[in-house]
Amino acid sequence: MTRWTAQQVAGLAPDASSLTAARRLARPGPWSDTGSTPTLLWGKCQGSGKTPYQVSIDLIGPAFRCSCPSRKFPCKHGLALLLLWVDGSGSVADADEAAGFAQEWASERSARAEAKAAGDAAKSTRTPDPAAAAKRLEERLALMDGGMDDFARWLTDLARSGTASARQQSYAWWDGTAARLVDAQLPGLADDVRSVGGAVSGRPDWAERLLVALGRWWTATRAWSARESLGEDQLGDLRAYLGWSTSTESVRRADAVTDRWLVLGAHRSDDGRLQQQRTWLRGNASGEIVQVLDFAAGGQVLPVARVVGSSLDATLARYPGAAVRRALFVDEPAVADDRGRMPSGASLEEARSAAAQAWGRNPWARRVPVVLADVRVGVDRVVDADGASVRLTDDADVWPLLALTGGRPARVFGELEESRLRPLTVVVAGDGGGSGDGDGEVVGL
Amino acid sequence: MSDLDTWWRDVGNAAVVGTARRPVPPLPDLGPSGVQARPAGQPREEALLDAAALGGAALRAGRRLDHAEPPEAAPDDQRAEAPRRAVQLLELVLTQPPAGAAQRTGLLAHWLRAADDAGCRVPHVLVPTLLTLATGSRELRRPTAAVLDERGRWLAGLREDWSWVTDAAAGAEARSASRAAGIAPPADEWGRLPSTDRVAVLSSVRAHDPAAARELISSTWASDSARDRRSHLETLRIGLGPDDEPLLEAALDDRAGTVREISTELLDVLPGSARAARMAERLRPLVRRTGLLGRGVEVTLPDEPDPAGVRDGLGKPPPRRSARGWWLEQLCAGAPLEVWAELTGADPSATVKRLTDAQATDALAGIRRAVQARRDPEWAAALLERGWDATLVPALPRERRERIVLQRVDATTERVHEIGSVVGSVDAPWSPDFSVALVSRLRASRFGSAMVMASMPHLLAGLHPAALDPLERWIESTGADQTLTTNLRNLLQFHSVKRSITEAFR
């Protein structure tokens, strides 16, 4: 299997000092009995004590175990061993069989996972009190109904008095509205209100943005009051937008697909409160593209990003929804040996039209994944073979992309958001030149 | 403007002032889309919100694409990408510098030079990171520019803060071109070069074709400023030889004192020159053997020099120096060292001893300068027998140099403030034996920790990889001294990465 990059390892460190400490240890000196299989990495590290620490790492999870007393997780020994492994200079050799202590741990882990799965299954078969559940649902719906009515009234008031006067309001006014939505268990909608409210005062295009947002919110209130007539998929998309979460257990039980999934690209964002990681996967057999979302708040660490361009054999359960669907891994995916081929991609016009169709089915989707063929990257935009062009999002780091493509046509995977593109992955043509279907190097940005 | 655009603009206007003051425009005919307005009688504000929802969806999904010219593509690269292992090391140095952030520049510079020597370029994906780093630290600019190749230069051209690349790349190219061929630029081009670039060009041409460089200097000599004449003469230090004598001899008549000064300084390096012979001629009458066996020596101070003497450098003394003492020093610095055998009948070692006994300090100071300038190993050894002088060490052959420095280290194990200049007098890179021996002496010292700290820059620059094992063993036994452990570890990391970089380009 492909070894990771040093940057990926750095991304796992709980803090800067652990990483610094790990770098010091990342040399062959203190290590013995090291080795790796495609799934496991292990070694013994001589610390200040008499017995060396035993370090085992499950590369798929990834998960760590170390016999040292550190409370950091992962500890410096785990990170150091990864760095040593990544370094690839041969100090950690590939092995067919894991060392005893690592194998033991791996078996324990899988036994625990099975026990947990069995427990979960038992839990789900355990019938909860249906009467109590129905009562809880009724209460929640009543609360949401009330919140939506209230919000619709707020919208019509705003429409009557005009957006110019809304713009004069302080942020507290927007925040108050958002807080009432949170109380009515509509946190997703509340986030949207906060973010629009925060942007209206500062942006030159505020009037159109706010108008479009009003339309979006109004659509939500209409859709909610007509929810009896919505299909399960449409309701699923609406729920996701409003922030009414679907329990992972119920997702797991329904609509799972087993396929070989190509990791198309990934994006990480951090708004200071919450870190989010979106991973886009494309099913080999179905051709469907889904997103897996991971979140981390406070001191939590996001799971390691999947290697872009690699293939995973996995069963994914999809959340209810019509388009741009979210999914979760039902079980731990296995990394497939072959690197998948990136789909060949479309022109900007085709991509735009596909995105329009996706938005037609799910108006709540913030962004739509697209694979673009033969686009040339400029400093602030991409241009396709027909001369059609789309601007890049403000958060796009265009320089690596420019460096990799050099102004030549390349296949780019990214997200269309409003009318802009956020590039996430590029296929760099090999030395043979050309950018057709030939396999190039897939690079995550 | 289409109906739809007009409608959306009017919707926008109504939204800004509010439906209480302005009506909502009716929906135009949307033809095949099948979208129709709600039946009449709907409150205005709801009509506005409906219109906003519709318009927002249309904007998002129906907007036509812009058209734009595709950007200019980068030319094809000329060089091969650096080998895989080397690229990994570069990533390591860039993202998580081993041996601490402070040593990153040193390792990067080493990587860049190794890549340039191997005729490789940086992989495309790392170009932005490298450019950003080199923008922040000047010493990396030239080596960076040398390995960017077409793609990197193209990329740098797209960003204002990377515009330094153009100049640095031109410099790097001129340098590598002249390094490969050693070709002097045509005379007219030379004439137009700015002063700062001329010195760089001279230095590189001089290294390959001293005569061509000398001709460049002469070609504009008459019109160059005194300052340029001086800095051009300075470049003659590279590969200085008897052929340069006529130019230097002529420069003794220069109208600028600074130019005369540098030419006497350079002529001091040439013991076979006519000036050296003249200086010897002036020195001869001043030195007399004494004692029954002629084993003593007496040196008298020279009298006021004639104009020819002044021209040869017997001018005004530096502040607070006796004029006659200064002239003696100048004579000894300029005369061939061989003249002493003739005057004292003794070898350098004995001569130095006799001059020391005679307290001929001015003569010794001059001899010292001559030895430094001419790198005479025998005289350097003779002087070093009498007392430590780091500036004489480079004149010794490497083996002897390293031996004498080790002796000095042994003699000064408790003088931390001196260790830096002592070990620094052996130029990097050091031999394996010297490196290992030095590490073992530092380790044995009571002040090992402070000694390592004081000589760190030299250890980083000079240590041979052979000393890494002893270094590692030392780290294992450092115990509680955290500063020492950190320093040694950084040293170890630095050198092992450096060695890996060198090997990766083989």
GROMACS .gro file of N, CA and C in nm, chain A residues 289-409:
model
  363
  289ILE      N    1  -2.188   0.964  -0.685
  289ILE     CA    2  -2.094   1.034  -0.600
  289ILE      C    3  -2.163   1.070  -0.469
  290VAL      N    4  -2.101   1.031  -0.358
  290VAL     CA    5  -2.159   1.064  -0.226
  290VAL      C    6  -2.053   1.134  -0.142
  291GLN      N    7  -2.098   1.200  -0.037
  291GLN     CA    8  -2.003   1.264   0.053
  291GLN      C    9  -2.012   1.203   0.192
  292VAL      N   10  -1.895   1.184   0.252
  292VAL     CA   11  -1.889   1.137   0.391
  292VAL      C   12  -1.842   1.256   0.474
  293LEU      N   13  -1.917   1.289   0.577
  293LEU     CA   14  -1.881   1.405   0.659
  293LEU      C   15  -1.826   1.360   0.793
  294ASP      N   16  -1.719   1.423   0.836
  294ASP     CA   17  -1.667   1.400   0.971
  294ASP      C   18  -1.659   1.534   1.041
  295PHE      N   19  -1.686   1.532   1.168
  295PHE     CA   20  -1.681   1.656   1.245
  295PHE      C   21  -1.592   1.637   1.366
  296ALA      N   22  -1.531   1.745   1.410
  296ALA     CA   23  -1.457   1.742   1.535
  296ALA      C   24  -1.469   1.878   1.601
  297ALA      N   25  -1.496   1.877   1.729
  297ALA     CA   26  -1.509   2.004   1.801
  297ALA      C   27  -1.419   1.998   1.923
  298GLY      N   28  -1.392   2.114   1.978
  298GLY     CA   29  -1.308   2.119   2.098
  298GLY      C   30  -1.173   2.059   2.068
  299GLY      N   31  -1.125   1.974   2.157
  299GLY     CA   32  -0.991   1.917   2.137
  299GLY      C   33  -0.990   1.794   2.048
  300GLN      N   34  -1.105   1.761   1.989
  300GLN     CA   35  -1.110   1.638   1.910
  300GLN      C   36  -1.026   1.649   1.784
  301VAL      N   37  -0.989   1.534   1.733
  301VAL     CA   38  -0.909   1.532   1.611
  301VAL      C   39  -0.990   1.466   1.502
  302LEU      N   40  -0.990   1.528   1.385
  302LEU     CA   41  -1.061   1.468   1.272
  302LEU      C   42  -0.994   1.337   1.233
  303PRO      N   43  -1.071   1.242   1.182
  303PRO     CA   44  -1.005   1.120   1.135
  303PRO      C   45  -0.914   1.154   1.017
  304VAL      N   46  -0.814   1.071   0.998
  304VAL     CA   47  -0.718   1.094   0.889
  304VAL      C   48  -0.791   1.098   0.756
  305ALA      N   49  -0.752   1.192   0.673
  305ALA     CA   50  -0.813   1.201   0.541
  305ALA      C   51  -0.780   1.076   0.461
  306ARG      N   52  -0.877   1.028   0.386
  306ARG     CA   53  -0.851   0.915   0.296
  306ARG      C   54  -0.758   0.962   0.186
  307VAL      N   55  -0.676   0.870   0.139
  307VAL     CA   56  -0.580   0.908   0.035
  307VAL      C   57  -0.653   0.934  -0.096
  308VAL      N   58  -0.642   1.055  -0.147
  308VAL     CA   59  -0.712   1.091  -0.270
  308VAL      C   60  -0.658   1.008  -0.385
  309GLY      N   61  -0.750   0.951  -0.463
  309GLY     CA   62  -0.708   0.867  -0.575
  309GLY      C   63  -0.703   0.719  -0.540
  310SER      N   64  -0.717   0.686  -0.409
  310SER     CA   65  -0.716   0.544  -0.373
  310SER      C   66  -0.858   0.489  -0.382
  311SER      N   67  -0.866   0.357  -0.381
  311SER     CA   68  -0.997   0.292  -0.388
  311SER      C   69  -1.025   0.217  -0.259
  312LEU      N   70  -1.150   0.222  -0.215
  312LEU     CA   71  -1.188   0.155  -0.091
  312LEU      C   72  -1.300   0.055  -0.121
  313ASP      N   73  -1.282  -0.067  -0.071
  313ASP     CA   74  -1.393  -0.162  -0.080
  313ASP      C   75  -1.474  -0.143   0.046
  314ALA      N   76  -1.597  -0.095   0.031
  314ALA     CA   77  -1.673  -0.061   0.151
  314ALA      C   78  -1.822  -0.065   0.124
  315THR      N   79  -1.895  -0.082   0.233
  315THR     CA   80  -2.039  -0.068   0.227
  315THR      C   81  -2.073   0.068   0.285
  316LEU      N   82  -2.139   0.148   0.205
  316LEU     CA   83  -2.177   0.282   0.249
  316LEU      C   84  -2.328   0.287   0.263
  317ALA      N   85  -2.373   0.341   0.376
  317ALA     CA   86  -2.517   0.361   0.393
  317ALA      C   87  -2.548   0.506   0.364
  318ARG      N   88  -2.650   0.530   0.282
  318ARG     CA   89  -2.679   0.666   0.241
  318ARG      C   90  -2.791   0.725   0.325
  319TYR      N   91  -2.774   0.849   0.358
  319TYR     CA   92  -2.879   0.922   0.428
  319TYR      C   93  -2.994   0.942   0.330
  320PRO      N   94  -3.116   0.953   0.382
  320PRO     CA   95  -3.226   0.982   0.290
  320PRO      C   96  -3.201   1.117   0.223
  321GLY      N   97  -3.224   1.124   0.094
  321GLY     CA   98  -3.202   1.247   0.020
  321GLY      C   99  -3.216   1.220  -0.127
  322ALA      N  100  -3.234   1.326  -0.207
  322ALA     CA  101  -3.258   1.308  -0.349
  322ALA      C  102  -3.131   1.325  -0.431
  323ALA      N  103  -3.049   1.422  -0.397
  323ALA     CA  104  -2.929   1.447  -0.476
  323ALA      C  105  -2.819   1.499  -0.386
  324VAL      N  106  -2.693   1.480  -0.429
  324VAL     CA  107  -2.575   1.515  -0.350
  324VAL      C  108  -2.589   1.451  -0.212
  325ARG      N  109  -2.590   1.319  -0.213
  325ARG     CA  110  -2.626   1.250  -0.088
  325ARG      C  111  -2.508   1.229   0.004
  326ARG      N  112  -2.542   1.230   0.131
  326ARG     CA  113  -2.443   1.204   0.234
  326ARG      C  114  -2.448   1.055   0.267
  327ALA      N  115  -2.334   1.001   0.305
  327ALA     CA  116  -2.330   0.859   0.338
  327ALA      C  117  -2.237   0.836   0.456
  328LEU      N  118  -2.245   0.720   0.515
  328LEU     CA  119  -2.149   0.684   0.619
  328LEU      C  120  -2.100   0.542   0.596
  329PHE      N  121  -1.980   0.515   0.646
  329PHE     CA  122  -1.924   0.381   0.632
  329PHE      C  123  -1.993   0.288   0.731
  330VAL      N  124  -2.052   0.180   0.679
  330VAL     CA  125  -2.119   0.086   0.767
  330VAL      C  126  -2.014   0.010   0.848
  331ASP      N  127  -1.903  -0.025   0.782
  331ASP     CA  128  -1.794  -0.090   0.854
  331ASP      C  129  -1.663  -0.030   0.804
  332GLU      N  130  -1.556  -0.072   0.864
  332GLU     CA  131  -1.426  -0.016   0.826
  332GLU      C  132  -1.392  -0.057   0.682
  333PRO      N  133  -1.365   0.039   0.594
  333PRO     CA  134  -1.337   0.003   0.455
  333PRO      C  135  -1.200  -0.063   0.441
  334ALA      N  136  -1.189  -0.148   0.340
  334ALA     CA  137  -1.059  -0.209   0.309
  334ALA      C  138  -1.000  -0.133   0.191
  335VAL      N  139  -0.872  -0.102   0.201
  335VAL     CA  140  -0.808  -0.031   0.090
  335VAL      C  141  -0.782  -0.129  -0.022
  336ALA      N  142  -0.836  -0.099  -0.140
  336ALA     CA  143  -0.819  -0.188  -0.254
  336ALA      C  144  -0.680  -0.170  -0.312
  337ASP      N  145  -0.630  -0.274  -0.377
  337ASP     CA  146  -0.493  -0.269  -0.428
  337ASP      C  147  -0.477  -0.172  -0.543
  338ASP      N  148  -0.574  -0.175  -0.634
  338ASP     CA  149  -0.555  -0.092  -0.753
  338ASP      C  150  -0.600   0.051  -0.722
  339ARG      N  151  -0.530   0.143  -0.786
  339ARG     CA  152  -0.573   0.281  -0.776
  339ARG      C  153  -0.680   0.301  -0.880
  340GLY      N  154  -0.791   0.358  -0.838
  340GLY     CA  155  -0.903   0.373  -0.931
  340GLY      C  156  -0.871   0.477  -1.037
  341ARG      N  157  -0.947   0.475  -1.142
  341ARG     CA  158  -0.929   0.576  -1.246
  341ARG      C  159  -1.029   0.688  -1.223
  342MET      N  160  -0.981   0.809  -1.236
  342MET     CA  161  -1.071   0.922  -1.223
  342MET      C  162  -1.167   0.919  -1.342
  343PRO      N  163  -1.295   0.947  -1.319
  343PRO     CA  164  -1.386   0.955  -1.433
  343PRO      C  165  -1.338   1.062  -1.530
  344SER      N  166  -1.379   1.049  -1.657
  344SER     CA  167  -1.314   1.131  -1.758
  344SER      C  168  -1.353   1.278  -1.752
  345GLY      N  169  -1.466   1.309  -1.695
  345GLY     CA  170  -1.496   1.451  -1.676
  345GLY      C  171  -1.578   1.511  -1.787
  346ALA      N  172  -1.631   1.630  -1.759
  346ALA     CA  173  -1.725   1.694  -1.849
  346ALA      C  174  -1.679   1.836  -1.878
  347SER      N  175  -1.741   1.898  -1.975
  347SER     CA  176  -1.715   2.039  -2.002
  347SER      C  177  -1.785   2.122  -1.894
  348LEU      N  178  -1.750   2.248  -1.884
  348LEU     CA  179  -1.813   2.333  -1.783
  348LEU      C  180  -1.963   2.344  -1.807
  349GLU      N  181  -2.002   2.351  -1.934
  349GLU     CA  182  -2.144   2.364  -1.964
  349GLU      C  183  -2.219   2.239  -1.916
  350GLU      N  184  -2.159   2.121  -1.943
  350GLU     CA  185  -2.224   1.998  -1.898
  350GLU      C  186  -2.229   1.992  -1.747
  351ALA      N  187  -2.120   2.034  -1.685
  351ALA     CA  188  -2.115   2.031  -1.539
  351ALA      C  189  -2.219   2.125  -1.480
  352ARG      N  190  -2.231   2.243  -1.541
  352ARG     CA  191  -2.328   2.340  -1.493
  352ARG      C  192  -2.468   2.283  -1.505
  353SER      N  193  -2.492   2.217  -1.617
  353SER     CA  194  -2.627   2.165  -1.636
  353SER      C  195  -2.653   2.049  -1.540
  354ALA      N  196  -2.553   1.966  -1.514
  354ALA     CA  197  -2.571   1.858  -1.416
  354ALA      C  198  -2.596   1.916  -1.278
  355ALA      N  199  -2.525   2.024  -1.246
  355ALA     CA  200  -2.543   2.086  -1.116
  355ALA      C  201  -2.684   2.144  -1.106
  356ALA      N  202  -2.732   2.204  -1.217
  356ALA     CA  203  -2.867   2.262  -1.216
  356ALA      C  204  -2.969   2.153  -1.189
  357GLN      N  205  -2.945   2.036  -1.250
  357GLN     CA  206  -3.039   1.926  -1.226
  357GLN      C  207  -3.035   1.881  -1.081
  358ALA      N  208  -2.914   1.875  -1.026
  358ALA     CA  209  -2.902   1.834  -0.887
  358ALA      C  210  -2.975   1.935  -0.797
  359TRP      N  211  -2.959   2.063  -0.826
  359TRP     CA  212  -3.026   2.164  -0.745
  359TRP      C  213  -3.178   2.160  -0.766
  360GLY      N  214  -3.216   2.117  -0.887
  360GLY     CA  215  -3.359   2.101  -0.911
  360GLY      C  216  -3.417   1.995  -0.821
  361ARG      N  217  -3.338   1.892  -0.794
  361ARG     CA  218  -3.391   1.783  -0.709
  361ARG      C  219  -3.369   1.813  -0.562
  362ASN      N  220  -3.261   1.882  -0.532
  362ASN     CA  221  -3.234   1.914  -0.391
  362ASN      C  222  -3.190   2.060  -0.381
  363PRO      N  223  -3.288   2.149  -0.364
  363PRO     CA  224  -3.253   2.292  -0.362
  363PRO      C  225  -3.168   2.328  -0.241
  364TRP      N  226  -3.157   2.238  -0.145
  364TRP     CA  227  -3.082   2.272  -0.023
  364TRP      C  228  -2.934   2.241  -0.034
  365ALA      N  229  -2.897   2.171  -0.140
  365ALA     CA  230  -2.756   2.132  -0.151
  365ALA      C  231  -2.671   2.259  -0.165
  366ARG      N  232  -2.572   2.273  -0.077
  366ARG     CA  233  -2.486   2.392  -0.084
  366ARG      C  234  -2.396   2.385  -0.206
  367ARG      N  235  -2.350   2.264  -0.235
  367ARG     CA  236  -2.250   2.249  -0.341
  367ARG      C  237  -2.270   2.117  -0.413
  368VAL      N  238  -2.225   2.112  -0.537
  368VAL     CA  239  -2.242   1.994  -0.620
  368VAL      C  240  -2.105   1.950  -0.671
  369PRO      N  241  -2.073   1.819  -0.658
  369PRO     CA  242  -1.941   1.774  -0.704
  369PRO      C  243  -1.937   1.763  -0.856
  370VAL      N  244  -1.827   1.807  -0.915
  370VAL     CA  245  -1.814   1.796  -1.061
  370VAL      C  246  -1.672   1.753  -1.098
  371VAL      N  247  -1.661   1.671  -1.203
  371VAL     CA  248  -1.530   1.638  -1.259
  371VAL      C  249  -1.523   1.710  -1.393
  372LEU      N  250  -1.423   1.795  -1.408
  372LEU     CA  251  -1.412   1.875  -1.529
  372LEU      C  252  -1.299   1.823  -1.617
  373ALA      N  253  -1.327   1.815  -1.747
  373ALA     CA  254  -1.224   1.766  -1.840
  373ALA      C  255  -1.152   1.884  -1.902
  374ASP      N  256  -1.022   1.869  -1.920
  374ASP     CA  257  -0.945   1.965  -2.000
  374ASP      C  258  -0.968   2.111  -1.962
  375VAL      N  259  -0.962   2.141  -1.834
  375VAL     CA  260  -0.972   2.282  -1.798
  375VAL      C  261  -0.832   2.337  -1.774
  376ARG      N  262  -0.817   2.464  -1.812
  376ARG     CA  263  -0.690   2.531  -1.786
  376ARG      C  264  -0.710   2.622  -1.668
  377VAL      N  265  -0.615   2.617  -1.576
  377VAL     CA  266  -0.629   2.694  -1.453
  377VAL      C  267  -0.557   2.827  -1.468
  378GLY      N  268  -0.626   2.934  -1.434
  378GLY     CA  269  -0.564   3.066  -1.427
  378GLY      C  270  -0.557   3.110  -1.283
  379VAL      N  271  -0.514   3.232  -1.261
  379VAL     CA  272  -0.494   3.277  -1.124
  379VAL      C  273  -0.623   3.279  -1.043
  380ASP      N  274  -0.737   3.311  -1.109
  380ASP     CA  275  -0.861   3.319  -1.031
  380ASP      C  276  -0.976   3.242  -1.095
  381ARG      N  277  -0.949   3.165  -1.200
  381ARG     CA  278  -1.058   3.097  -1.269
  381ARG      C  279  -1.006   2.975  -1.345
  382VAL      N  280  -1.103   2.894  -1.391
  382VAL     CA  281  -1.065   2.787  -1.483
  382VAL      C  282  -1.138   2.812  -1.615
  383VAL      N  283  -1.075   2.770  -1.723
  383VAL     CA  284  -1.133   2.788  -1.856
  383VAL      C  285  -1.131   2.652  -1.925
  384ASP      N  286  -1.244   2.612  -1.983
  384ASP     CA  287  -1.244   2.480  -2.047
  384ASP      C  288  -1.216   2.491  -2.197
  385ALA      N  289  -1.221   2.376  -2.264
  385ALA     CA  290  -1.181   2.372  -2.406
  385ALA      C  291  -1.271   2.461  -2.491
  386ASP      N  292  -1.397   2.485  -2.446
  386ASP     CA  293  -1.488   2.569  -2.523
  386ASP      C  294  -1.470   2.717  -2.492
  387GLY      N  295  -1.381   2.748  -2.400
  387GLY     CA  296  -1.362   2.888  -2.363
  387GLY      C  297  -1.454   2.932  -2.251
  388ALA      N  298  -1.542   2.840  -2.203
  388ALA     CA  299  -1.629   2.875  -2.092
  388ALA      C  300  -1.545   2.882  -1.965
  389SER      N  301  -1.589   2.967  -1.873
  389SER     CA  302  -1.503   2.991  -1.758
  389SER      C  303  -1.584   3.006  -1.629
  390VAL      N  304  -1.524   2.962  -1.519
  390VAL     CA  305  -1.587   2.973  -1.388
  390VAL      C  306  -1.483   3.026  -1.292
  391ARG      N  307  -1.524   3.118  -1.205
  391ARG     CA  308  -1.429   3.173  -1.108
  391ARG      C  309  -1.406   3.074  -0.994
  392LEU      N  310  -1.292   3.084  -0.930
  392LEU     CA  311  -1.262   2.997  -0.818
  392LEU      C  312  -1.315   3.059  -0.689
  393THR      N  313  -1.345   2.974  -0.592
  393THR     CA  314  -1.391   3.026  -0.463
  393THR      C  315  -1.276   3.101  -0.396
  394ASP      N  316  -1.311   3.191  -0.304
  394ASP     CA  317  -1.209   3.272  -0.240
  394ASP      C  318  -1.112   3.188  -0.156
  395ASP      N  319  -1.162   3.076  -0.103
  395ASP     CA  320  -1.076   2.997  -0.014
  395ASP      C  321  -0.988   2.898  -0.091
  396ALA      N  322  -0.998   2.898  -0.225
  396ALA     CA  323  -0.918   2.801  -0.301
  396ALA      C  324  -0.771   2.843  -0.300
  397ASP      N  325  -0.683   2.748  -0.272
  397ASP     CA  326  -0.540   2.777  -0.279
  397ASP      C  327  -0.496   2.742  -0.421
  398VAL      N  328  -0.487   2.844  -0.505
  398VAL     CA  329  -0.470   2.819  -0.647
  398VAL      C  330  -0.325   2.787  -0.683
  399TRP      N  331  -0.228   2.823  -0.596
  399TRP     CA  332  -0.088   2.815  -0.637
  399TRP      C  333  -0.038   2.673  -0.662
  400PRO      N  334  -0.067   2.578  -0.572
  400PRO     CA  335  -0.024   2.441  -0.606
  400PRO      C  336  -0.090   2.393  -0.736
  401LEU      N  337  -0.216   2.431  -0.755
  401LEU     CA  338  -0.289   2.389  -0.874
  401LEU      C  339  -0.223   2.446  -0.999
  402LEU      N  340  -0.188   2.574  -0.993
  402LEU     CA  341  -0.118   2.636  -1.106
  402LEU      C  342   0.017   2.570  -1.129
  403ALA      N  343   0.087   2.543  -1.021
  403ALA     CA  344   0.220   2.483  -1.033
  403ALA      C  345   0.210   2.346  -1.099
  404LEU      N  346   0.106   2.271  -1.062
  404LEU     CA  347   0.092   2.135  -1.114
  404LEU      C  348   0.047   2.133  -1.259
  405THR      N  349  -0.036   2.229  -1.300
  405THR     CA  350  -0.091   2.224  -1.434
  405THR      C  351  -0.012   2.310  -1.533
  406GLY      N  352   0.051   2.416  -1.484
  406GLY     CA  353   0.132   2.499  -1.573
  406GLY      C  354   0.053   2.559  -1.690
  407GLY      N  355  -0.077   2.580  -1.669
  407GLY     CA  356  -0.156   2.641  -1.773
  407GLY      C  357  -0.196   2.544  -1.884
  408ARG      N  358  -0.168   2.414  -1.862
  408ARG     CA  359  -0.210   2.315  -1.962
  408ARG      C  360  -0.343   2.253  -1.921
  409PRO      N  361  -0.414   2.197  -2.018
  409PRO     CA  362  -0.543   2.136  -1.984
  409PRO      C  363  -0.525   2.020  -1.887
   0.00000   0.00000   0.00000
